[in-house]
Amino acid sequence: MKYLYFLLLVTIFFIYILIKKINLSINIFWNIIISAYYIAFKASFYKDKSDCIKKGLQPIFNSLKIKINKFGLIENNLPTLYIVNHQSYIDSHIIKSIKPKVFTIVKSDISKDFSIFKGLSKNVLNNWGVIYYEHGNKKSGQNVRKAIKENIEAGKSIVIFPEGTSHAFEGLRHFYKGSFEVAYENNLLVQPITLKYLSDITWGEKLPYSKDYNLDIFKNAKKCGENDINEVNVTFHPIINTSKFDNAEHLMNYVKFIITDEFLNQHNYKL
């Protein structure tokens, strides 16, 4: 326990130095600390971590001036594969704030990416709700598919971003077919979700017209804080029965059409 406290103090110190260096506001710094308290520490004492996740995310959204507008079929408690377009590093946080029990797929050695903080980061990941898979060999894709199938059949819901990486501009990009193949082959329920940012705070792949805050997370956070408000429309589309489709590609194309149509036209429907 003493080691954990020491690690937390060291983490706070390095975050403070980083915040000063990149010129982020003290308000954002303290909200990061509050968020870490709920997600990394307090959530560890509860079997149902939903309340801690929501309370941990809200200070971050307050700092970034994020306002989430929710539409569509939100009340879905069935084991589901959620398919979402990808526009920012904030995407998963937004989905998690609405669906705190949803799981994400991550490589099994991700905590090693955080070096001396790997013990703390693993605790955060476990509280967040992740499903680990072995990465780095030819069987990685098979391991991901197996993880999706087994966990949804066990009653969990999983969120997938089929574009693989986030794209700040030019709408939806190429969808990778793997998650659709496992959904089709195992008759899993699929629910498309459309994310649409209404201000210029998207973040992702570099393009000729990208600004620095479209590429750098910390500059993006600063840009968010400078805006009056950053609205994000989140639309939950009707649940899809995958057995109604001819094959996985047919399913993928339909899901992409549904997400794209809402992204372009913003129907903002309520069910």
PDB file of C-alpha atoms in Angstrom:
ATOM      1  CA  MET A   1       0.000   0.000   0.000  1.00  0.00           C
ATOM      2  CA  LYS A   2       2.879   2.394   0.810  1.00  0.00           C
ATOM      3  CA  TYR A   3       4.348   1.635  -2.597  1.00  0.00           C
ATOM      4  CA  LEU A   4       1.028   2.475  -4.242  1.00  0.00           C
ATOM      5  CA  TYR A   5       0.835   5.827  -2.425  1.00  0.00           C
ATOM      6  CA  PHE A   6       4.404   6.617  -3.429  1.00  0.00           C
ATOM      7  CA  LEU A   7       3.638   5.684  -7.028  1.00  0.00           C
ATOM      8  CA  LEU A   8       0.585   7.939  -7.005  1.00  0.00           C
ATOM      9  CA  LEU A   9       2.619  10.865  -5.669  1.00  0.00           C
ATOM     10  CA  VAL A  10       5.324  10.337  -8.284  1.00  0.00           C
ATOM     11  CA  THR A  11       2.639  10.115 -10.989  1.00  0.00           C
ATOM     12  CA  ILE A  12       1.031  13.360  -9.809  1.00  0.00           C
ATOM     13  CA  PHE A  13       4.425  15.074  -9.781  1.00  0.00           C
ATOM     14  CA  PHE A  14       5.255  14.038 -13.344  1.00  0.00           C
ATOM     15  CA  ILE A  15       1.782  15.008 -14.548  1.00  0.00           C
ATOM     16  CA  TYR A  16       2.227  18.421 -12.914  1.00  0.00           C
ATOM     17  CA  ILE A  17       5.586  18.939 -14.645  1.00  0.00           C
ATOM     18  CA  LEU A  18       4.058  17.849 -17.943  1.00  0.00           C
ATOM     19  CA  ILE A  19       1.090  20.188 -17.523  1.00  0.00           C
ATOM     20  CA  LYS A  20       3.398  23.129 -16.839  1.00  0.00           C
ATOM     21  CA  LYS A  21       5.573  22.274 -19.826  1.00  0.00           C
ATOM     22  CA  ILE A  22       2.712  22.046 -22.312  1.00  0.00           C
ATOM     23  CA  ASN A  23       0.916  25.052 -20.808  1.00  0.00           C
ATOM     24  CA  LEU A  24      -2.356  23.358 -19.911  1.00  0.00           C
ATOM     25  CA  SER A  25      -4.540  24.997 -17.279  1.00  0.00           C
ATOM     26  CA  ILE A  26      -4.368  24.017 -13.615  1.00  0.00           C
ATOM     27  CA  ASN A  27      -8.099  23.299 -13.874  1.00  0.00           C
ATOM     28  CA  ILE A  28      -7.464  20.501 -16.385  1.00  0.00           C
ATOM     29  CA  PHE A  29      -4.620  19.183 -14.214  1.00  0.00           C
ATOM     30  CA  TRP A  30      -6.784  18.889 -11.108  1.00  0.00           C
ATOM     31  CA  ASN A  31      -9.633  17.340 -13.039  1.00  0.00           C
ATOM     32  CA  ILE A  32      -7.212  14.683 -14.293  1.00  0.00           C
ATOM     33  CA  ILE A  33      -6.314  13.944 -10.663  1.00  0.00           C
ATOM     34  CA  ILE A  34     -10.003  13.697  -9.697  1.00  0.00           C
ATOM     35  CA  SER A  35     -10.640  11.407 -12.650  1.00  0.00           C
ATOM     36  CA  ALA A  36      -7.694   9.182 -11.683  1.00  0.00           C
ATOM     37  CA  TYR A  37      -8.976   8.978  -8.106  1.00  0.00           C
ATOM     38  CA  TYR A  38     -12.344   7.601  -9.182  1.00  0.00           C
ATOM     39  CA  ILE A  39     -11.171   5.280 -11.960  1.00  0.00           C
ATOM     40  CA  ALA A  40      -7.755   4.110 -10.716  1.00  0.00           C
ATOM     41  CA  PHE A  41      -8.482   3.969  -6.986  1.00  0.00           C
ATOM     42  CA  LYS A  42     -12.091   4.162  -5.806  1.00  0.00           C
ATOM     43  CA  ALA A  43     -13.490   1.859  -8.491  1.00  0.00           C
ATOM     44  CA  SER A  44     -11.226  -0.918  -7.173  1.00  0.00           C
ATOM     45  CA  PHE A  45     -13.489  -1.314  -4.114  1.00  0.00           C
ATOM     46  CA  TYR A  46     -16.697  -1.937  -6.069  1.00  0.00           C
ATOM     47  CA  LYS A  47     -17.870  -4.908  -8.097  1.00  0.00           C
ATOM     48  CA  ASP A  48     -20.085  -2.613 -10.194  1.00  0.00           C
ATOM     49  CA  LYS A  49     -17.744   0.194 -11.203  1.00  0.00           C
ATOM     50  CA  SER A  50     -20.268   2.107 -13.325  1.00  0.00           C
ATOM     51  CA  ASP A  51     -20.820   4.985 -10.905  1.00  0.00           C
ATOM     52  CA  CYS A  52     -17.075   5.498 -10.382  1.00  0.00           C
ATOM     53  CA  ILE A  53     -16.461   5.438 -14.136  1.00  0.00           C
ATOM     54  CA  LYS A  54     -19.105   8.108 -14.739  1.00  0.00           C
ATOM     55  CA  LYS A  55     -17.888  10.293 -11.871  1.00  0.00           C
ATOM     56  CA  GLY A  56     -14.304   9.901 -13.098  1.00  0.00           C
ATOM     57  CA  LEU A  57     -15.132  10.916 -16.656  1.00  0.00           C
ATOM     58  CA  GLN A  58     -17.273  13.951 -15.845  1.00  0.00           C
ATOM     59  CA  PRO A  59     -14.370  16.174 -14.628  1.00  0.00           C
ATOM     60  CA  ILE A  60     -12.531  15.433 -17.892  1.00  0.00           C
ATOM     61  CA  PHE A  61     -15.579  16.379 -19.943  1.00  0.00           C
ATOM     62  CA  ASN A  62     -15.984  19.536 -17.844  1.00  0.00           C
ATOM     63  CA  SER A  63     -12.387  20.557 -18.554  1.00  0.00           C
ATOM     64  CA  LEU A  64     -12.755  19.858 -22.266  1.00  0.00           C
ATOM     65  CA  LYS A  65     -16.197  21.526 -22.271  1.00  0.00           C
ATOM     66  CA  ILE A  66     -17.736  18.425 -23.822  1.00  0.00           C
ATOM     67  CA  LYS A  67     -21.540  18.313 -23.997  1.00  0.00           C
ATOM     68  CA  ILE A  68     -22.933  14.950 -25.071  1.00  0.00           C
ATOM     69  CA  ASN A  69     -26.260  14.892 -26.928  1.00  0.00           C
ATOM     70  CA  LYS A  70     -27.768  11.396 -26.939  1.00  0.00           C
ATOM     71  CA  PHE A  71     -30.219  10.076 -29.532  1.00  0.00           C
ATOM     72  CA  GLY A  72     -31.781   6.793 -30.590  1.00  0.00           C
ATOM     73  CA  LEU A  73     -32.042   3.421 -28.844  1.00  0.00           C
ATOM     74  CA  ILE A  74     -29.850   3.965 -25.788  1.00  0.00           C
ATOM     75  CA  GLU A  75     -31.544   1.518 -23.396  1.00  0.00           C
ATOM     76  CA  ASN A  76     -30.084  -1.740 -24.617  1.00  0.00           C
ATOM     77  CA  ASN A  77     -29.063  -4.233 -21.918  1.00  0.00           C
ATOM     78  CA  LEU A  78     -28.479  -7.190 -24.240  1.00  0.00           C
ATOM     79  CA  PRO A  79     -24.959  -8.578 -24.906  1.00  0.00           C
ATOM     80  CA  THR A  80     -24.080  -6.543 -27.972  1.00  0.00           C
ATOM     81  CA  LEU A  81     -21.224  -5.694 -30.299  1.00  0.00           C
ATOM     82  CA  TYR A  82     -21.271  -1.895 -30.590  1.00  0.00           C
ATOM     83  CA  ILE A  83     -19.780  -0.583 -33.854  1.00  0.00           C
ATOM     84  CA  VAL A  84     -18.656   3.069 -33.747  1.00  0.00           C
ATOM     85  CA  ASN A  85     -16.981   5.507 -36.147  1.00  0.00           C
ATOM     86  CA  HIS A  86     -13.700   6.966 -34.880  1.00  0.00           C
ATOM     87  CA  GLN A  87     -12.946  10.716 -34.822  1.00  0.00           C
ATOM     88  CA  SER A  88     -10.944  11.355 -31.662  1.00  0.00           C
ATOM     89  CA  TYR A  89      -9.091   9.958 -28.652  1.00  0.00           C
ATOM     90  CA  ILE A  90     -12.184  11.020 -26.653  1.00  0.00           C
ATOM     91  CA  ASP A  91     -14.488   8.599 -28.517  1.00  0.00           C
ATOM     92  CA  SER A  92     -14.101   5.654 -26.147  1.00  0.00           C
ATOM     93  CA  HIS A  93     -14.555   7.932 -23.117  1.00  0.00           C
ATOM     94  CA  ILE A  94     -17.831   9.253 -24.530  1.00  0.00           C
ATOM     95  CA  ILE A  95     -19.172   5.745 -25.189  1.00  0.00           C
ATOM     96  CA  LYS A  96     -18.012   4.611 -21.752  1.00  0.00           C
ATOM     97  CA  SER A  97     -19.818   7.503 -20.053  1.00  0.00           C
ATOM     98  CA  ILE A  98     -23.085   6.359 -21.641  1.00  0.00           C
ATOM     99  CA  LYS A  99     -22.415   2.611 -21.436  1.00  0.00           C
ATOM    100  CA  PRO A 100     -20.076   2.229 -18.417  1.00  0.00           C
ATOM    101  CA  LYS A 101     -20.305  -1.577 -18.442  1.00  0.00           C
ATOM    102  CA  VAL A 102     -19.127  -1.967 -22.032  1.00  0.00           C
ATOM    103  CA  PHE A 103     -15.741  -3.657 -22.576  1.00  0.00           C
ATOM    104  CA  THR A 104     -12.922  -2.804 -24.967  1.00  0.00           C
ATOM    105  CA  ILE A 105     -10.359  -5.124 -26.562  1.00  0.00           C
ATOM    106  CA  VAL A 106      -6.690  -4.349 -25.823  1.00  0.00           C
ATOM    107  CA  LYS A 107      -3.379  -6.129 -26.341  1.00  0.00           C
ATOM    108  CA  SER A 108      -2.272  -8.124 -23.287  1.00  0.00           C
ATOM    109  CA  ASP A 109       1.010  -6.225 -22.810  1.00  0.00           C
ATOM    110  CA  ILE A 110      -0.451  -2.704 -23.052  1.00  0.00           C
ATOM    111  CA  SER A 111       0.408  -1.855 -19.454  1.00  0.00           C
ATOM    112  CA  LYS A 112       4.110  -2.258 -20.330  1.00  0.00           C
ATOM    113  CA  ASP A 113       3.777   0.778 -22.587  1.00  0.00           C
ATOM    114  CA  PHE A 114       3.546   2.920 -19.441  1.00  0.00           C
ATOM    115  CA  SER A 115       6.989   1.897 -18.127  1.00  0.00           C
ATOM    116  CA  ILE A 116       7.321   2.574 -14.355  1.00  0.00           C
ATOM    117  CA  PHE A 117       3.586   3.270 -14.106  1.00  0.00           C
ATOM    118  CA  LYS A 118       2.578  -0.102 -15.504  1.00  0.00           C
ATOM    119  CA  GLY A 119       1.245  -1.340 -12.147  1.00  0.00           C
ATOM    120  CA  LEU A 120      -1.017   1.671 -11.796  1.00  0.00           C
ATOM    121  CA  SER A 121      -2.036   1.594 -15.466  1.00  0.00           C
ATOM    122  CA  LYS A 122      -3.036  -2.064 -15.240  1.00  0.00           C
ATOM    123  CA  ASN A 123      -5.264  -1.216 -12.296  1.00  0.00           C
ATOM    124  CA  VAL A 124      -6.878   1.561 -14.356  1.00  0.00           C
ATOM    125  CA  LEU A 125      -7.418  -0.798 -17.299  1.00  0.00           C
ATOM    126  CA  ASN A 126      -8.962  -3.502 -15.131  1.00  0.00           C
ATOM    127  CA  ASN A 127     -11.330  -0.991 -13.519  1.00  0.00           C
ATOM    128  CA  TRP A 128     -12.138   0.473 -16.937  1.00  0.00           C
ATOM    129  CA  GLY A 129     -13.222  -2.882 -18.305  1.00  0.00           C
ATOM    130  CA  VAL A 130     -10.907  -4.397 -20.877  1.00  0.00           C
ATOM    131  CA  ILE A 131     -10.528  -7.784 -22.504  1.00  0.00           C
ATOM    132  CA  TYR A 132      -6.927  -8.752 -23.175  1.00  0.00           C
ATOM    133  CA  TYR A 133      -5.636 -10.640 -26.192  1.00  0.00           C
ATOM    134  CA  GLU A 134      -2.200 -11.872 -27.238  1.00  0.00           C
ATOM    135  CA  HIS A 135      -0.642  -9.503 -29.761  1.00  0.00           C
ATOM    136  CA  GLY A 136       2.347  -9.709 -32.045  1.00  0.00           C
ATOM    137  CA  ASN A 137       1.924 -12.852 -34.105  1.00  0.00           C
ATOM    138  CA  LYS A 138      -0.108 -14.235 -36.981  1.00  0.00           C
ATOM    139  CA  LYS A 139      -2.789 -15.464 -34.600  1.00  0.00           C
ATOM    140  CA  SER A 140      -3.537 -11.986 -33.202  1.00  0.00           C
ATOM    141  CA  GLY A 141      -6.592 -11.520 -35.418  1.00  0.00           C
ATOM    142  CA  GLN A 142      -7.920 -14.944 -34.474  1.00  0.00           C
ATOM    143  CA  ASN A 143      -7.390 -14.153 -30.795  1.00  0.00           C
ATOM    144  CA  VAL A 144      -9.405 -10.942 -31.106  1.00  0.00           C
ATOM    145  CA  ARG A 145     -12.264 -12.754 -32.840  1.00  0.00           C
ATOM    146  CA  LYS A 146     -12.227 -15.470 -30.212  1.00  0.00           C
ATOM    147  CA  ALA A 147     -12.271 -12.855 -27.425  1.00  0.00           C
ATOM    148  CA  ILE A 148     -15.259 -11.078 -28.997  1.00  0.00           C
ATOM    149  CA  LYS A 149     -17.231 -14.317 -29.458  1.00  0.00           C
ATOM    150  CA  GLU A 150     -16.548 -15.801 -26.021  1.00  0.00           C
ATOM    151  CA  ASN A 151     -17.181 -12.601 -24.059  1.00  0.00           C
ATOM    152  CA  ILE A 152     -20.409 -11.639 -25.813  1.00  0.00           C
ATOM    153  CA  GLU A 153     -21.696 -15.202 -25.432  1.00  0.00           C
ATOM    154  CA  ALA A 154     -20.798 -14.860 -21.726  1.00  0.00           C
ATOM    155  CA  GLY A 155     -23.110 -11.852 -21.458  1.00  0.00           C
ATOM    156  CA  LYS A 156     -20.716  -8.923 -21.940  1.00  0.00           C
ATOM    157  CA  SER A 157     -20.988  -6.087 -24.455  1.00  0.00           C
ATOM    158  CA  ILE A 158     -17.987  -4.894 -26.458  1.00  0.00           C
ATOM    159  CA  VAL A 159     -17.272  -1.686 -28.353  1.00  0.00           C
ATOM    160  CA  ILE A 160     -15.295  -1.812 -31.607  1.00  0.00           C
ATOM    161  CA  PHE A 161     -13.945   0.986 -33.825  1.00  0.00           C
ATOM    162  CA  PRO A 162     -13.686  -0.800 -37.206  1.00  0.00           C
ATOM    163  CA  GLU A 163     -11.657   1.983 -38.847  1.00  0.00           C
ATOM    164  CA  GLY A 164      -8.771   0.962 -36.587  1.00  0.00           C
ATOM    165  CA  THR A 165      -7.526   4.496 -35.982  1.00  0.00           C
ATOM    166  CA  SER A 166      -9.169   7.878 -35.599  1.00  0.00           C
ATOM    167  CA  HIS A 167      -9.615  10.308 -38.492  1.00  0.00           C
ATOM    168  CA  ALA A 168     -10.182  13.995 -37.815  1.00  0.00           C
ATOM    169  CA  PHE A 169     -11.506  14.789 -41.285  1.00  0.00           C
ATOM    170  CA  GLU A 170     -13.188  13.389 -44.400  1.00  0.00           C
ATOM    171  CA  GLY A 171     -15.854  11.350 -42.648  1.00  0.00           C
ATOM    172  CA  LEU A 172     -15.794   7.578 -42.332  1.00  0.00           C
ATOM    173  CA  ARG A 173     -12.871   5.648 -43.782  1.00  0.00           C
ATOM    174  CA  HIS A 174     -12.183   2.001 -44.564  1.00  0.00           C
ATOM    175  CA  PHE A 175     -13.826  -0.534 -42.230  1.00  0.00           C
ATOM    176  CA  TYR A 176     -11.865  -3.667 -41.347  1.00  0.00           C
ATOM    177  CA  LYS A 177     -14.045  -6.737 -41.779  1.00  0.00           C
ATOM    178  CA  GLY A 178     -12.871  -8.956 -38.898  1.00  0.00           C
ATOM    179  CA  SER A 179     -15.420  -7.912 -36.269  1.00  0.00           C
ATOM    180  CA  PHE A 180     -18.259  -8.232 -38.803  1.00  0.00           C
ATOM    181  CA  GLU A 181     -17.139 -11.735 -39.726  1.00  0.00           C
ATOM    182  CA  VAL A 182     -17.232 -12.909 -36.105  1.00  0.00           C
ATOM    183  CA  ALA A 183     -20.626 -11.225 -35.618  1.00  0.00           C
ATOM    184  CA  TYR A 184     -22.081 -12.829 -38.740  1.00  0.00           C
ATOM    185  CA  GLU A 185     -20.615 -16.289 -38.147  1.00  0.00           C
ATOM    186  CA  ASN A 186     -21.871 -16.417 -34.541  1.00  0.00           C
ATOM    187  CA  ASN A 187     -25.156 -14.529 -34.987  1.00  0.00           C
ATOM    188  CA  LEU A 188     -24.167 -11.819 -32.491  1.00  0.00           C
ATOM    189  CA  LEU A 189     -26.305  -8.730 -31.981  1.00  0.00           C
ATOM    190  CA  VAL A 190     -24.794  -5.589 -33.510  1.00  0.00           C
ATOM    191  CA  GLN A 191     -25.714  -1.993 -32.717  1.00  0.00           C
ATOM    192  CA  PRO A 192     -24.190   0.807 -34.839  1.00  0.00           C
ATOM    193  CA  ILE A 193     -23.365   4.119 -33.133  1.00  0.00           C
ATOM    194  CA  THR A 194     -22.649   7.408 -34.908  1.00  0.00           C
ATOM    195  CA  LEU A 195     -20.377  10.000 -33.302  1.00  0.00           C
ATOM    196  CA  LYS A 196     -20.470  13.534 -34.701  1.00  0.00           C
ATOM    197  CA  TYR A 197     -18.412  16.403 -33.263  1.00  0.00           C
ATOM    198  CA  LEU A 198     -20.033  19.790 -33.863  1.00  0.00           C
ATOM    199  CA  SER A 199     -16.864  21.834 -33.289  1.00  0.00           C
ATOM    200  CA  ASP A 200     -13.341  21.589 -34.669  1.00  0.00           C
ATOM    201  CA  ILE A 201     -11.840  19.394 -31.945  1.00  0.00           C
ATOM    202  CA  THR A 202     -11.447  16.135 -33.862  1.00  0.00           C
ATOM    203  CA  TRP A 203      -8.097  14.372 -33.651  1.00  0.00           C
ATOM    204  CA  GLY A 204      -6.397  11.761 -35.776  1.00  0.00           C
ATOM    205  CA  GLU A 205      -4.431  10.928 -38.901  1.00  0.00           C
ATOM    206  CA  LYS A 206      -2.372  13.787 -40.379  1.00  0.00           C
ATOM    207  CA  LEU A 207      -3.681  15.484 -43.509  1.00  0.00           C
ATOM    208  CA  PRO A 208      -2.382  18.540 -45.428  1.00  0.00           C
ATOM    209  CA  TYR A 209      -4.936  20.812 -43.751  1.00  0.00           C
ATOM    210  CA  SER A 210      -4.603  19.402 -40.219  1.00  0.00           C
ATOM    211  CA  LYS A 211      -3.867  21.941 -37.491  1.00  0.00           C
ATOM    212  CA  ASP A 212      -1.566  21.207 -34.564  1.00  0.00           C
ATOM    213  CA  TYR A 213      -4.507  20.524 -32.241  1.00  0.00           C
ATOM    214  CA  ASN A 214      -5.841  17.904 -34.676  1.00  0.00           C
ATOM    215  CA  LEU A 215      -2.613  15.943 -34.173  1.00  0.00           C
ATOM    216  CA  ASP A 216      -1.378  16.580 -30.623  1.00  0.00           C
ATOM    217  CA  ILE A 217      -3.528  15.389 -27.705  1.00  0.00           C
ATOM    218  CA  PHE A 218      -2.404  18.083 -25.279  1.00  0.00           C
ATOM    219  CA  LYS A 219      -2.855  20.890 -27.782  1.00  0.00           C
ATOM    220  CA  ASN A 220      -6.249  19.406 -28.591  1.00  0.00           C
ATOM    221  CA  ALA A 221      -7.202  19.511 -24.910  1.00  0.00           C
ATOM    222  CA  LYS A 222      -6.114  23.145 -24.740  1.00  0.00           C
ATOM    223  CA  LYS A 223      -8.177  23.948 -27.848  1.00  0.00           C
ATOM    224  CA  CYS A 224     -11.215  22.261 -26.291  1.00  0.00           C
ATOM    225  CA  GLY A 225     -10.832  24.412 -23.185  1.00  0.00           C
ATOM    226  CA  GLU A 226     -10.654  27.605 -25.258  1.00  0.00           C
ATOM    227  CA  ASN A 227     -14.017  26.939 -26.963  1.00  0.00           C
ATOM    228  CA  ASP A 228     -17.278  27.987 -25.301  1.00  0.00           C
ATOM    229  CA  ILE A 229     -18.717  24.485 -25.713  1.00  0.00           C
ATOM    230  CA  ASN A 230     -17.934  21.320 -27.667  1.00  0.00           C
ATOM    231  CA  GLU A 231     -21.091  19.410 -28.505  1.00  0.00           C
ATOM    232  CA  VAL A 232     -20.957  15.782 -29.585  1.00  0.00           C
ATOM    233  CA  ASN A 233     -23.992  14.004 -31.039  1.00  0.00           C
ATOM    234  CA  VAL A 234     -24.128  10.297 -30.182  1.00  0.00           C
ATOM    235  CA  THR A 235     -26.783   8.285 -32.009  1.00  0.00           C
ATOM    236  CA  PHE A 236     -27.594   4.684 -31.068  1.00  0.00           C
ATOM    237  CA  HIS A 237     -29.171   2.995 -34.088  1.00  0.00           C
ATOM    238  CA  PRO A 238     -31.597   0.044 -33.940  1.00  0.00           C
ATOM    239  CA  ILE A 239     -30.110  -3.321 -32.996  1.00  0.00           C
ATOM    240  CA  ILE A 240     -29.258  -5.507 -35.972  1.00  0.00           C
ATOM    241  CA  ASN A 241     -29.981  -9.220 -36.225  1.00  0.00           C
ATOM    242  CA  THR A 242     -26.954 -10.439 -38.192  1.00  0.00           C
ATOM    243  CA  SER A 243     -28.698 -13.612 -39.414  1.00  0.00           C
ATOM    244  CA  LYS A 244     -30.720 -11.464 -41.833  1.00  0.00           C
ATOM    245  CA  PHE A 245     -27.688 -10.730 -44.011  1.00  0.00           C
ATOM    246  CA  ASP A 246     -26.124 -12.678 -46.894  1.00  0.00           C
ATOM    247  CA  ASN A 247     -22.576 -12.554 -45.540  1.00  0.00           C
ATOM    248  CA  ALA A 248     -20.181 -10.515 -43.380  1.00  0.00           C
ATOM    249  CA  GLU A 249     -19.448  -8.005 -46.140  1.00  0.00           C
ATOM    250  CA  HIS A 250     -23.154  -7.356 -46.635  1.00  0.00           C
ATOM    251  CA  LEU A 251     -23.459  -6.739 -42.871  1.00  0.00           C
ATOM    252  CA  MET A 252     -20.415  -4.446 -42.842  1.00  0.00           C
ATOM    253  CA  ASN A 253     -21.640  -2.360 -45.773  1.00  0.00           C
ATOM    254  CA  TYR A 254     -25.066  -1.940 -44.185  1.00  0.00           C
ATOM    255  CA  VAL A 255     -23.628  -0.867 -40.817  1.00  0.00           C
ATOM    256  CA  LYS A 256     -21.285   1.595 -42.513  1.00  0.00           C
ATOM    257  CA  PHE A 257     -24.203   3.028 -44.518  1.00  0.00           C
ATOM    258  CA  ILE A 258     -26.295   3.518 -41.359  1.00  0.00           C
ATOM    259  CA  ILE A 259     -23.455   5.272 -39.501  1.00  0.00           C
ATOM    260  CA  THR A 260     -22.512   7.399 -42.531  1.00  0.00           C
ATOM    261  CA  ASP A 261     -26.094   8.499 -43.214  1.00  0.00           C
ATOM    262  CA  GLU A 262     -26.461   9.811 -39.662  1.00  0.00           C
ATOM    263  CA  PHE A 263     -22.989  11.386 -39.769  1.00  0.00           C
ATOM    264  CA  LEU A 264     -23.876  13.356 -42.922  1.00  0.00           C
ATOM    265  CA  ASN A 265     -27.541  14.147 -42.326  1.00  0.00           C
ATOM    266  CA  GLN A 266     -27.888  14.261 -38.530  1.00  0.00           C
ATOM    267  CA  HIS A 267     -31.449  12.972 -38.211  1.00  0.00           C
ATOM    268  CA  ASN A 268     -31.116  13.041 -34.396  1.00  0.00           C
ATOM    269  CA  TYR A 269     -34.057  10.685 -34.057  1.00  0.00           C
ATOM    270  CA  LYS A 270     -35.507   9.523 -30.766  1.00  0.00           C
ATOM    271  CA  LEU A 271     -36.972   6.055 -30.185  1.00  0.00           C
TER     272      LEU A 271
END
